Structure formats: C-alpha cells, structure tokens
Tab-separated table of C-alpha atoms and ligand atoms in Angstrom:
chain	number	residue	atom	x	y	z
E	26	MET	CA	-0.381	0.081	-0.404
E	27	GLY	CA	2.663	2.325	1.067
E	28	THR	CA	4.258	2.455	-2.806
E	29	LEU	CA	1.111	4.028	-3.961
E	30	LEU	CA	1.244	7.029	-1.669
E	31	ALA	CA	3.304	10.460	-3.605
E	32	VAL	CA	2.620	11.613	0.285
E	33	ARG	CA	2.109	10.661	3.034
E	34	ALA	CA	2.651	13.833	5.657
E	35	HIS	CA	1.861	12.798	8.950
E	36	GLY	CA	1.672	15.101	12.562
E	37	ILE	CA	2.497	17.813	10.912
E	38	GLY	CA	3.741	20.893	12.763
E	39	LYS	CA	5.366	24.477	10.917
E	40	CYS	CA	5.058	27.959	12.565
E	41	PHE	CA	6.445	31.264	12.342
E	42	GLY	CA	6.745	32.810	15.202
E	43	ASP	CA	3.612	33.267	17.424
E	44	VAL	CA	2.150	32.259	14.098
E	45	VAL	CA	0.627	28.879	13.885
E	46	ALA	CA	0.396	27.585	10.277
E	47	LEU	CA	0.776	24.864	10.571
E	48	ASP	CA	-0.774	22.346	13.552
E	49	GLY	CA	-0.432	19.217	13.488
E	50	VAL	CA	-2.100	17.681	9.457
E	51	GLY	CA	-2.275	14.818	7.715
E	52	LEU	CA	-2.098	14.277	3.856
E	53	GLU	CA	-2.155	11.222	2.188
E	54	VAL	CA	-2.195	11.704	-1.639
E	55	THR	CA	-1.775	8.454	-4.079
E	56	ARG	CA	-0.393	8.250	-6.565
E	57	GLY	CA	-2.760	9.030	-10.541
E	58	ARG	CA	-4.764	11.023	-7.886
E	59	ILE	CA	-5.914	15.035	-8.047
E	60	HIS	CA	-5.539	15.733	-4.618
E	61	GLY	CA	-7.278	19.492	-3.603
E	62	LEU	CA	-6.179	21.980	-0.408
E	63	VAL	CA	-8.985	24.607	0.101
E	64	GLY	CA	-9.661	26.450	3.456
E	65	PRO	CA	-9.759	30.099	4.291
E	66	ASN	CA	-7.091	32.360	4.103
E	67	GLY	CA	-4.573	32.575	6.363
E	68	ALA	CA	-5.476	28.727	6.393
E	69	GLY	CA	-2.208	26.820	6.022
E	70	LYS	CA	-2.534	25.785	2.181
E	71	THR	CA	1.087	27.533	0.792
E	72	THR	CA	2.612	26.387	4.123
E	73	LEU	CA	1.946	23.278	3.216
E	74	LEU	CA	2.323	23.137	-0.318
E	75	GLY	CA	5.546	24.804	0.835
E	76	LEU	CA	6.870	21.508	2.511
E	77	LEU	CA	5.533	18.921	0.264
E	78	LEU	CA	8.298	21.154	-2.304
E	79	GLY	CA	10.785	21.018	-0.082
E	80	LEU	CA	11.228	25.019	-0.060
E	81	ALA	CA	10.741	25.251	4.136
E	82	VAL	CA	10.905	21.701	6.913
E	83	ALA	CA	7.923	20.401	9.262
E	84	ASP	CA	8.651	21.251	13.105
E	85	SER	CA	6.469	18.637	13.708
E	86	GLY	CA	5.241	15.235	12.135
E	87	THR	CA	6.411	12.842	9.107
E	88	LEU	CA	5.777	13.800	5.961
E	89	GLU	CA	6.968	10.782	3.253
E	90	ILE	CA	7.504	11.854	-0.662
E	91	LEU	CA	6.853	9.229	-3.121
E	92	GLY	CA	7.898	6.492	-0.320
E	93	VAL	CA	10.864	8.614	1.009
E	94	PRO	CA	11.177	10.106	4.101
E	95	VAL	CA	11.480	13.697	4.245
E	96	GLY	CA	14.622	15.197	6.380
E	97	ARG	CA	16.104	18.155	8.480
E	98	ALA	CA	17.477	19.797	5.145
E	99	LEU	CA	15.997	21.763	2.205
E	100	ALA	CA	15.939	20.326	-0.881
E	101	ALA	CA	12.897	19.214	-3.034
E	102	PRO	CA	12.688	15.630	-2.403
E	103	ASP	CA	13.136	14.096	-6.082
E	104	GLY	CA	10.092	13.322	-8.512
E	105	VAL	CA	8.191	17.031	-7.328
E	106	ALA	CA	7.830	20.135	-9.153
E	107	GLY	CA	5.549	22.899	-8.477
E	108	PHE	CA	5.361	26.472	-7.221
E	109	VAL	CA	3.673	27.794	-4.657
E	110	ASP	CA	2.779	31.851	-5.102
E	111	GLY	CA	3.911	31.681	-8.477
E	112	PRO	CA	6.062	30.535	-10.454
E	113	GLY	CA	9.471	32.298	-10.445
E	114	LEU	CA	10.935	33.162	-14.526
E	115	TYR	CA	13.253	35.517	-16.301
E	116	PRO	CA	11.958	38.009	-17.241
E	117	ALA	CA	14.058	39.100	-19.624
E	118	LEU	CA	13.863	35.886	-21.501
E	119	THR	CA	10.677	34.695	-23.491
E	120	ALA	CA	8.654	31.983	-22.155
E	121	ARG	CA	10.478	29.382	-24.508
E	122	GLN	CA	13.914	30.436	-23.311
E	123	ASN	CA	12.922	30.393	-20.138
E	124	LEU	CA	11.730	26.068	-20.305
E	125	ALA	CA	14.675	26.264	-22.286
E	126	ALA	CA	17.173	27.307	-19.558
E	127	LEU	CA	15.358	25.219	-17.376
E	128	ALA	CA	15.215	22.283	-18.243
E	129	ALA	CA	19.086	22.761	-19.337
E	130	LEU	CA	19.644	23.635	-15.470
E	131	HIS	CA	18.270	20.132	-14.818
E	132	GLY	CA	20.863	18.545	-16.231
E	133	GLU	CA	18.870	18.039	-20.121
E	134	GLY	CA	19.587	20.440	-22.446
E	135	PRO	CA	17.584	22.664	-24.218
E	136	ARG	CA	15.144	19.973	-25.827
E	137	ALA	CA	13.338	22.073	-28.318
E	138	ALA	CA	11.181	19.514	-28.611
E	139	ARG	CA	10.492	18.526	-25.252
E	140	VAL	CA	9.610	22.500	-24.854
E	141	ASP	CA	7.283	22.974	-27.919
E	142	ASP	CA	5.311	20.026	-25.847
E	143	VAL	CA	4.738	21.223	-23.088
E	144	LEU	CA	4.114	24.807	-24.226
E	145	ASP	CA	1.402	23.268	-26.350
E	146	GLN	CA	-0.433	21.584	-23.285
E	147	VAL	CA	-0.182	24.210	-21.270
E	148	GLY	CA	-2.103	27.283	-24.975
E	149	LEU	CA	1.447	29.283	-25.545
E	150	THR	CA	2.341	28.818	-28.506
E	151	ASP	CA	1.196	31.525	-29.763
E	152	VAL	CA	3.239	33.708	-27.090
E	153	ALA	CA	6.156	31.642	-27.032
E	154	ASP	CA	8.827	34.142	-28.233
E	155	ASP	CA	7.512	36.797	-26.419
E	156	ARG	CA	9.386	38.045	-23.101
E	157	THR	CA	7.272	37.235	-20.076
E	158	ARG	CA	8.552	40.516	-18.041
E	159	GLY	CA	4.879	41.269	-20.069
E	160	PHE	CA	2.845	37.863	-19.681
E	161	SER	CA	-0.552	38.066	-18.111
E	162	LEU	CA	-0.409	36.927	-14.767
E	163	GLY	CA	-2.693	34.210	-15.973
E	164	MET	CA	-0.034	33.275	-18.432
E	165	ARG	CA	1.751	33.536	-15.730
E	166	GLN	CA	0.077	30.653	-14.484
E	167	ARG	CA	0.556	28.565	-17.531
E	168	LEU	CA	4.600	28.895	-18.213
E	169	GLY	CA	4.812	27.841	-14.308
E	170	LEU	CA	2.834	24.650	-15.142
E	171	ALA	CA	5.089	24.130	-18.727
E	172	ALA	CA	8.179	24.745	-16.637
E	173	ALA	CA	6.942	21.685	-14.187
E	174	LEU	CA	5.771	19.373	-17.385
E	175	LEU	CA	9.495	19.119	-18.599
E	176	ALA	CA	10.920	17.241	-14.719
E	177	ARG	CA	8.729	15.253	-16.074
E	178	PRO	CA	6.869	15.344	-12.482
E	179	ARG	CA	5.287	12.182	-10.596
E	180	LEU	CA	3.907	14.899	-7.422
E	181	LEU	CA	3.125	17.650	-9.133
E	182	VAL	CA	2.476	20.436	-6.632
E	183	LEU	CA	0.316	24.042	-7.555
E	184	ASP	CA	-0.866	26.574	-5.893
E	185	GLU	CA	-3.694	28.464	-7.014
E	186	PRO	CA	-2.728	27.253	-10.265
E	187	SER	CA	-5.878	28.434	-12.438
E	188	ASN	CA	-5.559	31.875	-10.129
E	189	GLY	CA	-5.243	34.123	-13.048
E	190	LEU	CA	-7.057	31.570	-15.429
E	191	ASP	CA	-9.420	32.653	-18.643
E	192	PRO	CA	-12.239	30.039	-19.478
E	193	ALA	CA	-9.470	29.135	-22.009
E	194	GLY	CA	-6.625	28.584	-19.793
E	195	ARG	CA	-8.772	26.811	-17.530
E	196	ARG	CA	-9.740	24.675	-19.937
E	197	HIS	CA	-6.371	23.881	-21.034
E	198	VAL	CA	-4.907	23.428	-17.459
E	199	HIS	CA	-7.563	21.250	-16.480
E	200	GLY	CA	-6.707	18.470	-19.325
E	201	VAL	CA	-3.163	18.904	-18.926
E	202	LEU	CA	-3.763	17.737	-15.130
E	203	THR	CA	-6.527	14.839	-15.621
E	204	ARG	CA	-3.820	13.147	-17.938
E	205	LEU	CA	-1.442	13.917	-15.527
E	206	ALA	CA	-2.978	11.715	-13.221
E	207	ALA	CA	-4.473	9.023	-15.781
E	208	GLU	CA	-0.556	8.650	-16.460
E	209	GLY	CA	-0.313	7.904	-12.480
E	210	THR	CA	0.717	11.507	-11.316
E	211	ALA	CA	-0.639	12.142	-8.305
E	212	VAL	CA	-1.250	16.393	-8.245
E	213	VAL	CA	-1.699	18.420	-4.606
E	214	LEU	CA	-2.968	21.680	-5.505
E	215	SER	CA	-4.439	24.941	-3.675
E	216	SER	CA	-7.814	26.769	-4.612
E	217	HIS	CA	-10.550	28.805	-3.942
E	218	ARG	CA	-12.837	27.319	-6.613
E	219	MET	CA	-15.280	25.431	-5.577
E	220	THR	CA	-15.941	25.043	-9.388
E	221	ASP	CA	-12.347	23.974	-10.343
E	222	LEU	CA	-12.509	21.215	-7.035
E	223	GLU	CA	-15.419	19.474	-7.776
E	224	ALA	CA	-14.544	19.321	-11.518
E	225	LEU	CA	-10.959	18.409	-11.058
E	226	CYS	CA	-10.756	17.121	-7.816
E	227	SER	CA	-11.146	12.687	-7.043
E	228	GLU	CA	-10.289	13.519	-2.893
E	229	VAL	CA	-9.756	17.263	-0.987
E	230	THR	CA	-8.740	18.932	2.641
E	231	VAL	CA	-10.040	21.249	4.119
E	232	LEU	CA	-7.858	23.160	6.412
E	233	SER	CA	-8.982	26.357	8.959
E	234	GLY	CA	-6.681	27.943	11.399
E	235	GLY	CA	-4.592	25.285	10.389
E	236	ARG	CA	-5.605	22.052	11.029
E	237	ALA	CA	-7.584	19.375	8.877
E	238	VAL	CA	-11.237	19.274	9.429
E	239	PHE	CA	-12.247	17.850	6.551
E	240	SER	CA	-9.981	14.440	4.090
E	241	GLY	CA	-11.723	12.342	1.927
E	242	PRO	CA	-13.424	12.149	-0.998
E	243	VAL	CA	-15.176	15.075	-2.780
E	244	GLY	CA	-18.868	13.469	-2.359
E	245	GLU	CA	-17.918	12.773	0.836
E	246	LEU	CA	-17.228	15.819	2.064
E	247	ALA	CA	-20.341	17.062	0.062
E	248	ALA	CA	-23.097	14.811	2.270
E	249	ALA	CA	-20.812	15.531	5.212
E	250	HIS	CA	-23.785	18.707	5.575
E	251	GLY	CA	-26.841	17.459	6.297
E	252	ALA	CA	-29.452	20.392	5.026
E	253	LEU	CA	-28.126	21.661	2.443
E	254	ASP	CA	-30.849	24.514	0.016
E	255	TYR	CA	-32.457	23.987	-3.179
E	256	ARG	CA	-34.656	26.595	-5.344
E	257	LEU	CA	-37.513	25.247	-6.103
E	258	VAL	CA	-39.071	26.667	-9.556
E	259	THR	CA	-43.204	24.963	-9.532
E	260	PRO	CA	-45.895	26.620	-11.761
E	261	ASP	CA	-48.209	25.802	-9.094
E	262	PRO	CA	-46.030	28.212	-6.122
E	263	PRO	CA	-48.754	28.179	-3.003
E	264	ALA	CA	-49.594	23.907	-3.647
E	265	ALA	CA	-45.356	23.846	-3.596
E	266	ARG	CA	-45.522	26.023	-0.411
E	267	ARG	CA	-47.848	23.854	1.292
E	268	LEU	CA	-46.247	20.807	0.659
E	269	ALA	CA	-43.433	21.062	1.811
E	270	ALA	CA	-44.294	23.480	4.464
E	271	SER	CA	-45.936	19.443	5.323
E	272	THR	CA	-42.784	18.275	4.259
E	273	ALA	CA	-41.323	15.902	7.794
E	274	GLY	CA	-37.063	17.553	7.227
E	275	GLY	CA	-37.870	20.491	5.628
E	276	GLU	CA	-38.152	24.361	6.145
E	277	VAL	CA	-39.678	26.654	3.521
E	278	ALA	CA	-38.469	30.414	2.789
E	279	GLY	CA	-38.658	32.845	0.314
E	280	ASP	CA	-41.870	35.147	-1.553
E	281	THR	CA	-44.729	33.276	-2.990
E	282	ASP	CA	-42.890	32.352	-6.087
E	283	ARG	CA	-39.527	32.383	-5.355
E	284	LEU	CA	-39.348	29.382	-2.885
E	285	VAL	CA	-36.436	27.915	-1.249
E	286	VAL	CA	-35.831	24.536	0.905
E	287	ARG	CA	-33.792	23.742	3.000
E	288	ALA	CA	-33.954	20.001	3.888
E	289	PRO	CA	-31.906	16.990	3.648
E	290	VAL	CA	-31.727	14.707	0.502
E	291	PRO	CA	-34.338	12.407	2.203
E	292	ALA	CA	-37.311	14.723	3.496
E	293	LEU	CA	-36.337	16.437	-0.805
E	294	ASP	CA	-37.348	13.383	-2.277
E	295	ALA	CA	-40.320	12.841	-0.212
E	296	LEU	CA	-41.454	16.471	-1.319
E	297	VAL	CA	-40.849	15.991	-4.977
E	298	ALA	CA	-42.705	12.463	-4.756
E	299	SER	CA	-45.826	14.323	-3.266
E	300	LEU	CA	-45.123	17.334	-5.212
E	301	VAL	CA	-45.819	14.885	-8.323
E	302	HIS	CA	-48.606	12.867	-5.963
E	303	ALA	CA	-50.173	15.801	-6.147
E	304	GLY	CA	-50.341	16.392	-9.323
E	305	VAL	CA	-47.675	20.050	-9.334
E	306	ALA	CA	-45.111	20.158	-12.145
E	307	VAL	CA	-41.281	20.770	-10.735
E	308	ARG	CA	-39.549	22.815	-13.512
E	309	GLU	CA	-36.671	23.383	-11.046
E	310	LEU	CA	-35.375	22.166	-8.359
E	311	THR	CA	-31.063	23.412	-7.940
E	312	PRO	CA	-29.377	23.569	-4.514
E	313	VAL	CA	-28.479	27.596	-4.462
E	314	VAL	CA	-24.749	27.217	-3.785
E	315	SER	CA	-22.983	23.886	-4.880
E	316	PRO	CA	-22.797	20.915	-1.782
E	317	LEU	CA	-19.281	21.200	-2.285
E	318	GLU	CA	-19.249	24.839	-0.789
E	319	ALA	CA	-22.011	24.726	1.750
E	320	ALA	CA	-19.863	21.751	3.525
E	321	PHE	CA	-17.167	24.396	3.550
E	322	LEU	CA	-18.719	27.228	5.079
E	323	ALA	CA	-20.152	25.126	7.135
E	324	LEU	CA	-16.709	22.890	8.629
E	325	THR	CA	-14.104	26.198	7.906
E	326	GLU	CA	-16.863	28.250	9.892
E	327	ARG	CA	-17.472	25.775	13.178
E	328	GLN	CA	-13.493	25.981	12.940
E	329	GLU	CA	-13.295	29.749	13.399
E	330	ALA	CA	-16.170	29.864	15.799
E	331	ARG	CA	-13.868	27.733	18.278
E	332	ARG	CA	-10.782	30.033	18.373
A	500	ATP	N1	7.198	33.341	5.760
A	500	ATP	C1	6.169	33.141	7.429
A	500	ATP	N2	6.356	34.244	8.158
A	500	ATP	C2	4.733	34.677	8.402
A	500	ATP	N3	4.453	33.983	9.200
A	500	ATP	C3	4.277	33.409	7.859
A	500	ATP	C4	4.387	32.818	7.046
A	500	ATP	N4	3.353	32.008	6.061
A	500	ATP	C5	3.090	32.056	5.533
A	500	ATP	N5	3.084	32.738	7.527
A	500	ATP	C6	1.595	32.395	8.304
A	500	ATP	O1	1.261	31.463	8.701
A	500	ATP	C7	0.236	31.358	8.378
A	500	ATP	C8	-0.594	30.288	6.911
A	500	ATP	O2	-0.205	30.660	5.937
A	500	ATP	P1	-0.496	30.333	4.680
A	500	ATP	O3	-0.151	31.252	3.584
A	500	ATP	O4	-0.390	28.724	4.907
A	500	ATP	O5	-2.292	30.197	4.217
A	500	ATP	P2	-3.049	30.322	3.062
A	500	ATP	O6	-4.209	28.935	3.575
A	500	ATP	O7	-1.996	30.275	1.673
A	500	ATP	O8	-3.372	31.237	2.558
A	500	ATP	P3	-3.817	32.035	1.195
A	500	ATP	O9	-6.224	30.752	1.276
A	500	ATP	O10	-4.647	33.045	1.293
A	500	ATP	O11	-2.871	31.791	-0.038
A	500	ATP	C9	-0.618	32.930	8.326
A	500	ATP	O12	-1.930	33.360	9.385
A	500	ATP	C10	0.177	33.031	7.917
A	500	ATP	O13	0.078	35.064	7.635
A	501	MG	MG1	-1.732	30.529	0.573
C-alpha cells in the first residue's frame, strides 16, 4: 500500500514565530489522484504545499514523499515539481528561453521538441517567443505549469494554479492535470474555486486555522453537510409551499414565487414525490450553493467559531 502513496504526512506542525501555520496536519495522496487543498485565507495551504516542495522543513511530524522520508535539510524531493506563490521566471527571457534554461538546469539540455510540447500542452505556443516581462498573471501561471511539466514529475504541487486563468486557460490546465493523473502522477493543488475542485479533484483536504478539518472524497464532503438550501420553481407556488411546509425535516423560505427549501436529501425526495403525486410540476430544483461549498462553509465556520 505504502508505495501507492505519493504523499504521506502525519502530525505536521509548522510555526512562524508566534503564528501556528500548521497544527498536527495529516495528508495522504495516492498516485494518479488529484487532491485539492481548500481553506480560508491564512489556513495554511501554501505552507503545507511549500513543505511538499522542500522549500521549508516542518517543525514536527513525519513526511514521506514518493516513499522517501523527508529529512531536516532543505532540498527538493526527487520526482516533485511545482510552485507556490507564483512561478519564478526570468522576465528578460521569452517563454521558450525560460523553459530551455530550466531544462538546462535539470541537466537535460534544451530539448526543443520537449519545450515545444509543454508550451503546446498549456496553450502558450502563440506567445512562445514573447518576453515573459509582459505576461499576464494567467500566462505566467500557465508557463509555471509548463516548467513543472518539463521535469516529468511523479508528484505535481501547485498553489492556486487557476488564479487569473481565462476559461480557455482553465480548460488547458484542467486537461493537462487530468491527463497527468491518468498517467499516474499525483497532483496536489490549492484553490479557492469550488467549481475547479468539483471538476478536478477526487479528494479534498479542508484546512482551517492550520488544522485539517476534513480529508476524503469530494462526494463525502458534500454529503457530510445535512440540510442544504434548494431553489424550487413550479407553476403552482402556493400548492408547492403548502406541501413543502408539511414535509417532515424540511423548511421553506422565500416569497410565493421563489421558494427556497432547506432539507436533507431524504426529505427532499419525499417532497418531490408528494409534489408529483399532487399533480404539481417541478420545473427546477437546484442547490442554492454547491453541496461542496455549503459543506466547506459549515466546516470552516465551525472551526473559526472555536478559535
Ligand atoms: N514566511 C512567513 N512568515 C511569517 N508568517 C507566515 C509565513 N508564511 C505564512 N505565514 C503565516 O502562516 C499562516 C498560514 O499562511 P499560508 O500562506 O500557508 O495560508 P494560505 O492558506 O495559503 O492562505 P491564502 O488562501 O491567503 O493563500 C498565516 O497566518 C500566515 O500569516
Ligand atoms: Mg496561499
């Protein structure tokens, strides 16, 4: 089992002076999976990703990367690539020259075909010969991903990779990450965008105040939160309101035309059955916020309230 884990972290602690950035955090990431880190600003996401990249050393706990225990010395673990706080680029060089320089640093020589390939994967072929000084945030993010791909990592670590990406850029990046994971690479990324996490990640870890308050499959997180708010649209709002009000376990809010039902899934099922039974059509029944976002807010608010 151990060899299947790209990351095995246990009881990780990290302080910056008086600030406790990480407090007993565990993390397990299986090869071939995309694992999302979420949490409010200051929760410890970047700090944890930095430890995976070997940019800092934990104060306590144990960390194994690709089956190898990480020691006390600062060093990038073998097989790991990525970036935190934006990629480091040479502004005076073009995108292509930046990648060629990196390839040379890896001791691989500037293999033009490989550089062209990673530029194409992230959708930067058209600007390959522009200096990166003029690159937008989204272009820099994509070039950072291309740089990480050059190393053919078995663990890819990305801090908010979709920051600043336009829809086309996001599609490129999602495509690249999904393909890498299918080939067996483990990906750990942080994001504030729930839609990205839902689209990309099989598992998430929710950090709040330096602690992991949830870690597991995205579906379990969404289900962990009992009652959600759903918008209900029907041609007969008064009848729907009456039936919704009499459904055990549900609450109804909103004015007559725009009903919001708060209910756990079984109560919602019962409501739909009774609406249909009474001949009231259901035109729309949608969560007001995504189940993932609702669970995230509930978990992190609970943790914040304890602090
Ligand atoms: N180099 C540092 N020196 C001092 N404090 C730091 C340092 N790096 C992080 N911290 C503190 O550690 C805590 C965690 O920060 P971190 O950057 O890991 O959070 P984050 O989850 O990435 O937040 P964000 O969503 O804003 O990126 C914060 O309180 C931050 O102020
Ligand atoms: Mg951060």
